[in-house]
Structure formats: C-alpha cells, structure tokens
JSON list of C-alpha atoms in Angstrom, two decimals:
[
{"chain": "R", "resi": 1, "resn": "MET", "atom": "CA", "xyz": [110.24, 73.83, 107.44]},
{"chain": "R", "resi": 2, "resn": "LYS", "atom": "CA", "xyz": [111.85, 72.06, 104.55]},
{"chain": "R", "resi": 3, "resn": "VAL", "atom": "CA", "xyz": [113.19, 72.92, 101.14]},
{"chain": "R", "resi": 4, "resn": "GLY", "atom": "CA", "xyz": [113.32, 69.72, 99.18]},
{"chain": "R", "resi": 5, "resn": "GLU", "atom": "CA", "xyz": [115.11, 67.22, 101.40]},
{"chain": "R", "resi": 6, "resn": "TYR", "atom": "CA", "xyz": [116.88, 69.82, 103.56]},
{"chain": "R", "resi": 7, "resn": "LYS", "atom": "CA", "xyz": [115.50, 71.13, 106.83]},
{"chain": "R", "resi": 8, "resn": "VAL", "atom": "CA", "xyz": [115.78, 74.85, 107.46]},
{"chain": "R", "resi": 9, "resn": "LYS", "atom": "CA", "xyz": [114.91, 77.05, 110.38]},
{"chain": "R", "resi": 10, "resn": "ARG", "atom": "CA", "xyz": [113.03, 80.33, 110.26]},
{"chain": "R", "resi": 11, "resn": "ASN", "atom": "CA", "xyz": [115.32, 83.32, 110.73]},
{"chain": "R", "resi": 12, "resn": "TYR", "atom": "CA", "xyz": [112.97, 86.10, 111.76]},
{"chain": "R", "resi": 13, "resn": "LEU", "atom": "CA", "xyz": [114.67, 89.31, 110.67]},
{"chain": "R", "resi": 14, "resn": "ILE", "atom": "CA", "xyz": [113.88, 92.80, 111.98]},
{"chain": "R", "resi": 15, "resn": "ALA", "atom": "CA", "xyz": [112.78, 93.87, 108.49]},
{"chain": "R", "resi": 16, "resn": "GLN", "atom": "CA", "xyz": [110.28, 91.01, 108.43]},
{"chain": "R", "resi": 17, "resn": "MET", "atom": "CA", "xyz": [108.95, 92.06, 111.84]},
{"chain": "R", "resi": 18, "resn": "VAL", "atom": "CA", "xyz": [108.43, 95.59, 110.55]},
{"chain": "R", "resi": 19, "resn": "LEU", "atom": "CA", "xyz": [106.70, 94.30, 107.40]},
{"chain": "R", "resi": 20, "resn": "ASP", "atom": "CA", "xyz": [104.45, 92.03, 109.50]},
{"chain": "R", "resi": 21, "resn": "ALA", "atom": "CA", "xyz": [103.54, 95.01, 111.69]},
{"chain": "R", "resi": 22, "resn": "VAL", "atom": "CA", "xyz": [102.74, 97.09, 108.59]},
{"chain": "R", "resi": 23, "resn": "ALA", "atom": "CA", "xyz": [100.56, 94.24, 107.26]},
{"chain": "R", "resi": 24, "resn": "VAL", "atom": "CA", "xyz": [98.66, 94.11, 110.55]},
{"chain": "R", "resi": 25, "resn": "ILE", "atom": "CA", "xyz": [98.17, 97.89, 110.45]},
{"chain": "R", "resi": 26, "resn": "ILE", "atom": "CA", "xyz": [96.83, 97.71, 106.87]},
{"chain": "R", "resi": 27, "resn": "ILE", "atom": "CA", "xyz": [94.38, 94.97, 107.87]},
{"chain": "R", "resi": 28, "resn": "ILE", "atom": "CA", "xyz": [93.22, 97.03, 110.87]},
{"chain": "R", "resi": 29, "resn": "VAL", "atom": "CA", "xyz": [92.73, 100.06, 108.60]},
{"chain": "R", "resi": 30, "resn": "ILE", "atom": "CA", "xyz": [90.71, 97.94, 106.14]},
{"chain": "R", "resi": 31, "resn": "CYS", "atom": "CA", "xyz": [88.50, 96.65, 108.99]},
{"chain": "R", "resi": 32, "resn": "LYS", "atom": "CA", "xyz": [88.05, 100.16, 110.39]},
{"chain": "R", "resi": 33, "resn": "CYS", "atom": "CA", "xyz": [87.14, 101.57, 106.96]},
{"chain": "R", "resi": 34, "resn": "VAL", "atom": "CA", "xyz": [84.57, 98.83, 106.36]},
{"chain": "R", "resi": 35, "resn": "ILE", "atom": "CA", "xyz": [82.99, 99.41, 109.79]},
{"chain": "R", "resi": 36, "resn": "SER", "atom": "CA", "xyz": [82.98, 103.20, 109.35]},
{"chain": "R", "resi": 37, "resn": "PHE", "atom": "CA", "xyz": [81.51, 102.89, 105.87]},
{"chain": "R", "resi": 38, "resn": "GLY", "atom": "CA", "xyz": [78.82, 100.61, 107.28]},
{"chain": "R", "resi": 39, "resn": "GLY", "atom": "CA", "xyz": [77.91, 103.20, 109.91]},
{"chain": "R", "resi": 40, "resn": "PHE", "atom": "CA", "xyz": [77.81, 105.95, 107.29]},
{"chain": "R", "resi": 41, "resn": "ILE", "atom": "CA", "xyz": [75.59, 103.91, 104.96]},
{"chain": "R", "resi": 42, "resn": "GLU", "atom": "CA", "xyz": [73.24, 102.93, 107.80]},
{"chain": "R", "resi": 43, "resn": "SER", "atom": "CA", "xyz": [72.77, 106.58, 108.75]},
{"chain": "R", "resi": 44, "resn": "GLN", "atom": "CA", "xyz": [72.17, 107.53, 105.11]},
{"chain": "R", "resi": 45, "resn": "ASN", "atom": "CA", "xyz": [69.70, 104.67, 104.69]},
{"chain": "R", "resi": 46, "resn": "LYS", "atom": "CA", "xyz": [67.77, 105.78, 107.81]},
{"chain": "R", "resi": 47, "resn": "LEU", "atom": "CA", "xyz": [67.67, 109.33, 106.48]},
{"chain": "R", "resi": 48, "resn": "ILE", "atom": "CA", "xyz": [66.36, 108.19, 103.08]},
{"chain": "R", "resi": 49, "resn": "HIS", "atom": "CA", "xyz": [63.82, 105.87, 104.67]},
{"chain": "R", "resi": 50, "resn": "ASN", "atom": "CA", "xyz": [62.56, 108.45, 107.18]},
{"chain": "R", "resi": 51, "resn": "SER", "atom": "CA", "xyz": [62.24, 111.28, 104.67]},
{"chain": "R", "resi": 52, "resn": "ASN", "atom": "CA", "xyz": [60.70, 109.37, 101.77]},
{"chain": "R", "resi": 53, "resn": "ASN", "atom": "CA", "xyz": [59.40, 106.14, 103.28]},
{"chain": "R", "resi": 54, "resn": "GLU", "atom": "CA", "xyz": [61.03, 104.47, 100.31]},
{"chain": "R", "resi": 55, "resn": "VAL", "atom": "CA", "xyz": [63.12, 101.37, 100.21]},
{"chain": "R", "resi": 56, "resn": "THR", "atom": "CA", "xyz": [64.62, 102.20, 96.82]},
{"chain": "R", "resi": 57, "resn": "GLY", "atom": "CA", "xyz": [67.95, 103.93, 96.96]},
{"chain": "R", "resi": 58, "resn": "LEU", "atom": "CA", "xyz": [69.06, 102.05, 100.05]},
{"chain": "R", "resi": 59, "resn": "VAL", "atom": "CA", "xyz": [72.57, 100.64, 99.87]},
{"chain": "R", "resi": 60, "resn": "VAL", "atom": "CA", "xyz": [73.49, 97.27, 101.33]},
{"chain": "R", "resi": 61, "resn": "TRP", "atom": "CA", "xyz": [76.92, 97.81, 102.87]},
{"chain": "R", "resi": 62, "resn": "GLN", "atom": "CA", "xyz": [77.44, 94.23, 104.11]},
{"chain": "R", "resi": 63, "resn": "TRP", "atom": "CA", "xyz": [79.01, 93.26, 100.78]},
{"chain": "R", "resi": 64, "resn": "ASN", "atom": "CA", "xyz": [82.00, 95.32, 101.89]},
{"chain": "R", "resi": 65, "resn": "ILE", "atom": "CA", "xyz": [82.92, 92.62, 104.40]},
{"chain": "R", "resi": 66, "resn": "ILE", "atom": "CA", "xyz": [84.38, 90.70, 101.46]},
{"chain": "R", "resi": 67, "resn": "TRP", "atom": "CA", "xyz": [87.39, 93.06, 101.58]},
{"chain": "R", "resi": 68, "resn": "ILE", "atom": "CA", "xyz": [88.22, 91.93, 105.12]},
{"chain": "R", "resi": 69, "resn": "VAL", "atom": "CA", "xyz": [87.99, 88.32, 103.95]},
{"chain": "R", "resi": 70, "resn": "ILE", "atom": "CA", "xyz": [90.24, 89.02, 100.96]},
{"chain": "R", "resi": 71, "resn": "ALA", "atom": "CA", "xyz": [92.86, 90.70, 103.19]},
{"chain": "R", "resi": 72, "resn": "ALA", "atom": "CA", "xyz": [92.75, 87.74, 105.59]},
{"chain": "R", "resi": 73, "resn": "LEU", "atom": "CA", "xyz": [93.18, 85.34, 102.65]},
{"chain": "R", "resi": 74, "resn": "VAL", "atom": "CA", "xyz": [96.22, 87.29, 101.42]},
{"chain": "R", "resi": 75, "resn": "VAL", "atom": "CA", "xyz": [97.85, 86.93, 104.83]},
{"chain": "R", "resi": 76, "resn": "LEU", "atom": "CA", "xyz": [96.86, 83.25, 105.09]},
{"chain": "R", "resi": 77, "resn": "VAL", "atom": "CA", "xyz": [98.30, 82.42, 101.67]},
{"chain": "R", "resi": 78, "resn": "SER", "atom": "CA", "xyz": [101.54, 84.24, 102.47]},
{"chain": "R", "resi": 79, "resn": "LEU", "atom": "CA", "xyz": [101.88, 82.39, 105.78]},
{"chain": "R", "resi": 80, "resn": "LEU", "atom": "CA", "xyz": [101.24, 79.07, 104.05]},
{"chain": "R", "resi": 81, "resn": "MET", "atom": "CA", "xyz": [103.92, 79.93, 101.49]},
{"chain": "R", "resi": 82, "resn": "ILE", "atom": "CA", "xyz": [106.33, 80.64, 104.33]},
{"chain": "R", "resi": 83, "resn": "TYR", "atom": "CA", "xyz": [105.67, 77.66, 106.59]},
{"chain": "R", "resi": 84, "resn": "LEU", "atom": "CA", "xyz": [104.69, 74.80, 104.28]},
{"chain": "R", "resi": 85, "resn": "PRO", "atom": "CA", "xyz": [107.51, 72.66, 102.85]},
{"chain": "R", "resi": 86, "resn": "ARG", "atom": "CA", "xyz": [108.75, 73.84, 99.48]},
{"chain": "R", "resi": 87, "resn": "LYS", "atom": "CA", "xyz": [109.93, 71.79, 96.56]},
{"chain": "R", "resi": 88, "resn": "GLN", "atom": "CA", "xyz": [113.53, 72.07, 95.59]},
{"chain": "R", "resi": 89, "resn": "PRO", "atom": "CA", "xyz": [113.75, 74.45, 92.64]},
{"chain": "R", "resi": 90, "resn": "LYS", "atom": "CA", "xyz": [114.57, 72.86, 89.31]},
{"chain": "R", "resi": 91, "resn": "LYS", "atom": "CA", "xyz": [116.25, 75.91, 87.86]},
{"chain": "R", "resi": 92, "resn": "TYR", "atom": "CA", "xyz": [118.64, 76.58, 90.74]},
{"chain": "R", "resi": 93, "resn": "ILE", "atom": "CA", "xyz": [121.04, 74.45, 92.72]},
{"chain": "R", "resi": 94, "resn": "VAL", "atom": "CA", "xyz": [120.09, 74.21, 96.38]},
{"chain": "R", "resi": 95, "resn": "ASN", "atom": "CA", "xyz": [122.48, 72.25, 98.57]},
{"chain": "R", "resi": 96, "resn": "LYS", "atom": "CA", "xyz": [123.42, 72.11, 102.25]},
{"chain": "R", "resi": 97, "resn": "THR", "atom": "CA", "xyz": [125.57, 75.22, 102.05]},
{"chain": "R", "resi": 98, "resn": "ASN", "atom": "CA", "xyz": [123.03, 77.58, 100.49]},
{"chain": "R", "resi": 99, "resn": "VAL", "atom": "CA", "xyz": [119.64, 76.14, 101.50]},
{"chain": "R", "resi": 100, "resn": "GLN", "atom": "CA", "xyz": [119.30, 78.48, 104.50]},
{"chain": "R", "resi": 101, "resn": "LYS", "atom": "CA", "xyz": [120.09, 81.55, 102.40]},
{"chain": "R", "resi": 102, "resn": "TYR", "atom": "CA", "xyz": [117.64, 80.38, 99.74]},
{"chain": "R", "resi": 103, "resn": "SER", "atom": "CA", "xyz": [114.90, 79.92, 102.35]},
{"chain": "R", "resi": 104, "resn": "ASP", "atom": "CA", "xyz": [115.58, 83.35, 103.87]},
{"chain": "R", "resi": 105, "resn": "ILE", "atom": "CA", "xyz": [115.37, 85.00, 100.44]},
{"chain": "R", "resi": 106, "resn": "VAL", "atom": "CA", "xyz": [112.06, 83.30, 99.63]},
{"chain": "R", "resi": 107, "resn": "ILE", "atom": "CA", "xyz": [110.56, 84.17, 103.03]},
{"chain": "R", "resi": 108, "resn": "THR", "atom": "CA", "xyz": [111.68, 87.80, 102.74]},
{"chain": "R", "resi": 109, "resn": "ALA", "atom": "CA", "xyz": [110.23, 88.03, 99.22]},
{"chain": "R", "resi": 110, "resn": "VAL", "atom": "CA", "xyz": [106.88, 86.62, 100.33]},
{"chain": "R", "resi": 111, "resn": "THR", "atom": "CA", "xyz": [106.79, 89.00, 103.29]},
{"chain": "R", "resi": 112, "resn": "CYS", "atom": "CA", "xyz": [107.66, 91.98, 101.07]},
{"chain": "R", "resi": 113, "resn": "VAL", "atom": "CA", "xyz": [105.12, 91.12, 98.36]},
{"chain": "R", "resi": 114, "resn": "ARG", "atom": "CA", "xyz": [102.37, 90.90, 100.98]},
{"chain": "R", "resi": 115, "resn": "ILE", "atom": "CA", "xyz": [102.43, 94.69, 101.52]},
{"chain": "R", "resi": 116, "resn": "PRO", "atom": "CA", "xyz": [101.69, 95.85, 97.93]},
{"chain": "R", "resi": 117, "resn": "VAL", "atom": "CA", "xyz": [99.02, 93.15, 97.60]},
{"chain": "R", "resi": 118, "resn": "LEU", "atom": "CA", "xyz": [97.32, 94.39, 100.78]},
{"chain": "R", "resi": 119, "resn": "LEU", "atom": "CA", "xyz": [97.58, 97.97, 99.51]},
{"chain": "R", "resi": 120, "resn": "ALA", "atom": "CA", "xyz": [95.93, 96.87, 96.25]},
{"chain": "R", "resi": 121, "resn": "VAL", "atom": "CA", "xyz": [93.14, 95.26, 98.30]},
{"chain": "R", "resi": 122, "resn": "PHE", "atom": "CA", "xyz": [92.73, 98.53, 100.21]},
{"chain": "R", "resi": 123, "resn": "GLU", "atom": "CA", "xyz": [92.54, 100.52, 96.97]},
{"chain": "R", "resi": 124, "resn": "GLY", "atom": "CA", "xyz": [90.01, 98.07, 95.55]},
{"chain": "R", "resi": 125, "resn": "MET", "atom": "CA", "xyz": [87.91, 98.52, 98.69]},
{"chain": "R", "resi": 126, "resn": "CYS", "atom": "CA", "xyz": [88.06, 102.32, 98.31]},
{"chain": "R", "resi": 127, "resn": "ILE", "atom": "CA", "xyz": [86.99, 102.12, 94.66]},
{"chain": "R", "resi": 128, "resn": "HIS", "atom": "CA", "xyz": [84.15, 99.74, 95.57]},
{"chain": "R", "resi": 129, "resn": "GLN", "atom": "CA", "xyz": [82.92, 102.06, 98.32]},
{"chain": "R", "resi": 130, "resn": "SER", "atom": "CA", "xyz": [83.03, 105.05, 95.96]},
{"chain": "R", "resi": 131, "resn": "VAL", "atom": "CA", "xyz": [80.94, 103.18, 93.41]},
{"chain": "R", "resi": 132, "resn": "MET", "atom": "CA", "xyz": [78.46, 102.11, 96.10]},
{"chain": "R", "resi": 133, "resn": "VAL", "atom": "CA", "xyz": [77.75, 105.73, 97.06]},
{"chain": "R", "resi": 134, "resn": "ARG", "atom": "CA", "xyz": [77.75, 106.77, 93.39]},
{"chain": "R", "resi": 135, "resn": "ASN", "atom": "CA", "xyz": [80.82, 108.96, 93.72]},
{"chain": "R", "resi": 136, "resn": "TYR", "atom": "CA", "xyz": [82.65, 108.43, 90.45]},
{"chain": "R", "resi": 137, "resn": "ASP", "atom": "CA", "xyz": [85.17, 111.27, 90.86]},
{"chain": "R", "resi": 138, "resn": "GLY", "atom": "CA", "xyz": [88.72, 110.02, 91.11]},
{"chain": "R", "resi": 139, "resn": "ILE", "atom": "CA", "xyz": [87.70, 106.41, 90.70]},
{"chain": "R", "resi": 140, "resn": "ILE", "atom": "CA", "xyz": [90.50, 105.69, 88.24]},
{"chain": "R", "resi": 141, "resn": "SER", "atom": "CA", "xyz": [93.73, 105.35, 90.17]},
{"chain": "R", "resi": 142, "resn": "LEU", "atom": "CA", "xyz": [97.26, 104.28, 89.37]},
{"chain": "R", "resi": 143, "resn": "GLN", "atom": "CA", "xyz": [97.65, 102.71, 92.81]},
{"chain": "R", "resi": 144, "resn": "ILE", "atom": "CA", "xyz": [96.76, 99.14, 91.79]},
{"chain": "R", "resi": 145, "resn": "PRO", "atom": "CA", "xyz": [99.06, 99.03, 88.71]},
{"chain": "R", "resi": 146, "resn": "LEU", "atom": "CA", "xyz": [101.86, 100.54, 90.81]},
{"chain": "R", "resi": 147, "resn": "ASP", "atom": "CA", "xyz": [101.30, 97.90, 93.50]},
{"chain": "R", "resi": 148, "resn": "ILE", "atom": "CA", "xyz": [101.51, 95.17, 90.88]},
{"chain": "R", "resi": 149, "resn": "LEU", "atom": "CA", "xyz": [104.69, 96.72, 89.45]},
{"chain": "R", "resi": 150, "resn": "LEU", "atom": "CA", "xyz": [106.22, 96.90, 92.93]},
{"chain": "R", "resi": 151, "resn": "ALA", "atom": "CA", "xyz": [105.41, 93.22, 93.57]},
{"chain": "R", "resi": 152, "resn": "VAL", "atom": "CA", "xyz": [107.00, 92.25, 90.24]},
{"chain": "R", "resi": 153, "resn": "ILE", "atom": "CA", "xyz": [110.13, 94.27, 91.07]},
{"chain": "R", "resi": 154, "resn": "ILE", "atom": "CA", "xyz": [110.40, 92.59, 94.49]},
{"chain": "R", "resi": 155, "resn": "ILE", "atom": "CA", "xyz": [110.07, 89.15, 92.91]},
{"chain": "R", "resi": 156, "resn": "ARG", "atom": "CA", "xyz": [112.66, 90.00, 90.24]},
{"chain": "R", "resi": 157, "resn": "PHE", "atom": "CA", "xyz": [115.19, 91.22, 92.81]},
{"chain": "R", "resi": 158, "resn": "SER", "atom": "CA", "xyz": [114.60, 88.08, 94.86]},
{"chain": "R", "resi": 159, "resn": "ILE", "atom": "CA", "xyz": [115.31, 85.92, 91.81]},
{"chain": "R", "resi": 160, "resn": "HIS", "atom": "CA", "xyz": [118.51, 87.90, 91.28]},
{"chain": "R", "resi": 161, "resn": "ARG", "atom": "CA", "xyz": [119.50, 87.29, 94.92]},
{"chain": "R", "resi": 162, "resn": "VAL", "atom": "CA", "xyz": [118.92, 83.55, 94.45]},
{"chain": "R", "resi": 163, "resn": "ARG", "atom": "CA", "xyz": [121.18, 83.60, 91.39]},
{"chain": "R", "resi": 164, "resn": "ILE", "atom": "CA", "xyz": [123.92, 85.27, 93.41]},
{"chain": "R", "resi": 165, "resn": "ILE", "atom": "CA", "xyz": [123.99, 82.50, 96.04]},
{"chain": "R", "resi": 166, "resn": "GLN", "atom": "CA", "xyz": [124.38, 79.78, 93.42]},
{"chain": "R", "resi": 167, "resn": "PRO", "atom": "CA", "xyz": [127.61, 77.83, 93.73]},
{"chain": "R", "resi": 168, "resn": "GLU", "atom": "CA", "xyz": [130.11, 78.53, 91.02]},
{"chain": "R", "resi": 169, "resn": "LYS", "atom": "CA", "xyz": [130.50, 75.85, 88.42]},
{"chain": "R", "resi": 170, "resn": "GLU", "atom": "CA", "xyz": [133.89, 74.27, 88.42]},
{"chain": "R", "resi": 171, "resn": "GLU", "atom": "CA", "xyz": [135.52, 74.76, 85.09]},
{"chain": "R", "resi": 172, "resn": "LYS", "atom": "CA", "xyz": [137.21, 71.74, 83.66]},
{"chain": "R", "resi": 173, "resn": "LYS", "atom": "CA", "xyz": [140.90, 72.30, 83.35]},
{"chain": "R", "resi": 174, "resn": "ILE", "atom": "CA", "xyz": [142.27, 71.27, 80.04]},
{"chain": "R", "resi": 175, "resn": "THR", "atom": "CA", "xyz": [145.79, 70.06, 80.24]},
{"chain": "R", "resi": 176, "resn": "LEU", "atom": "CA", "xyz": [147.93, 69.16, 77.32]},
{"chain": "R", "resi": 177, "resn": "LYS", "atom": "CA", "xyz": [149.95, 66.09, 77.78]},
{"chain": "R", "resi": 178, "resn": "GLU", "atom": "CA", "xyz": [153.38, 66.42, 76.29]},
{"chain": "R", "resi": 179, "resn": "ASN", "atom": "CA", "xyz": [154.74, 63.42, 74.47]}
]
C-alpha cells in the first residue's frame, strides 16, 4: 500500500475487526432477508395461482437479488479504497513522519463509513420489499437520512483527525539587528 511516494503497512486495529464483522453480519442478514422474502413470495404466488388460475397479481421476487449485489459492491469499493495506492493529498502535508497515521485514519474512516452505507442498503431493501407486496404502511423512514448524516459526521471527524496530525509550521523569527 502506498500514499503518494511513501509505502505504508496496514495496521489492522481491533475496532476495524469489529466493524468488518458487523459488515459481514449485515450482508448475511440482507442475503437471508432476500431468500426468506423469495420463499414467502413463491408461496403467495402458488396460492394465487391455485385459487384463481390467474397469472396476474404474481410478484417476481428475483429483482430483490440486486440488493445482495449492491451490498457486495459497497464492500468491494471500500476494500479497493483501502488497498489501492492513494494519491498524496494536495490540501494536507503528508511526509515520512505522519504518513502511517494518515493511512490509518483513512482506512478507519472507510471502514466506519461502510456500516451506515450497508444499513442504508438494508433499509432500501426493506422499503422495496414493502412496495412489492403493496404494504405502504411505514414506508417513509428516517433511517436512510440518518445513515447519510452518520457517514458525513464520520468523514468530518476523520478530516479533523488528519488536520491534527499535520506538522506545525515553523514561524519565521524576526530579529532586529542593532546598529
């Protein structure tokens, strides 16, 4: 892994391990919900078809698989952001002394932002499934805006942490020469 011209190593912190485990659990829950919803819809479709011999009213649940793909893409993008080389930031000074701290802050921020994004994907899946079964009660939720707000707060705190590790500028000493 590199940041600009400096090589850095991945410090895998316990907090990042916990966040990775939570991300895996959220993905498993999304997969389980899609599979359970598929079973529910198939049973409902069989009931409709057997009682009415109609094809109208049947719901195609396979479109729900897109939520598994979206969750996998979120994890893939976050892993690419962690492991691919990064450009040296233009706004901040990154040198040999603070490059490892900078890399750790960026990796922790990416790992932390992954959780609210996956929760927003889960909420989107729940809303989509409610619409598919024509259950419009409680479809408006504050979960997605709160997830976005949480991601913005995490990014803002990470930027603040990067500012803290910046080297102090040396002030020029003005000396008066006596004649």
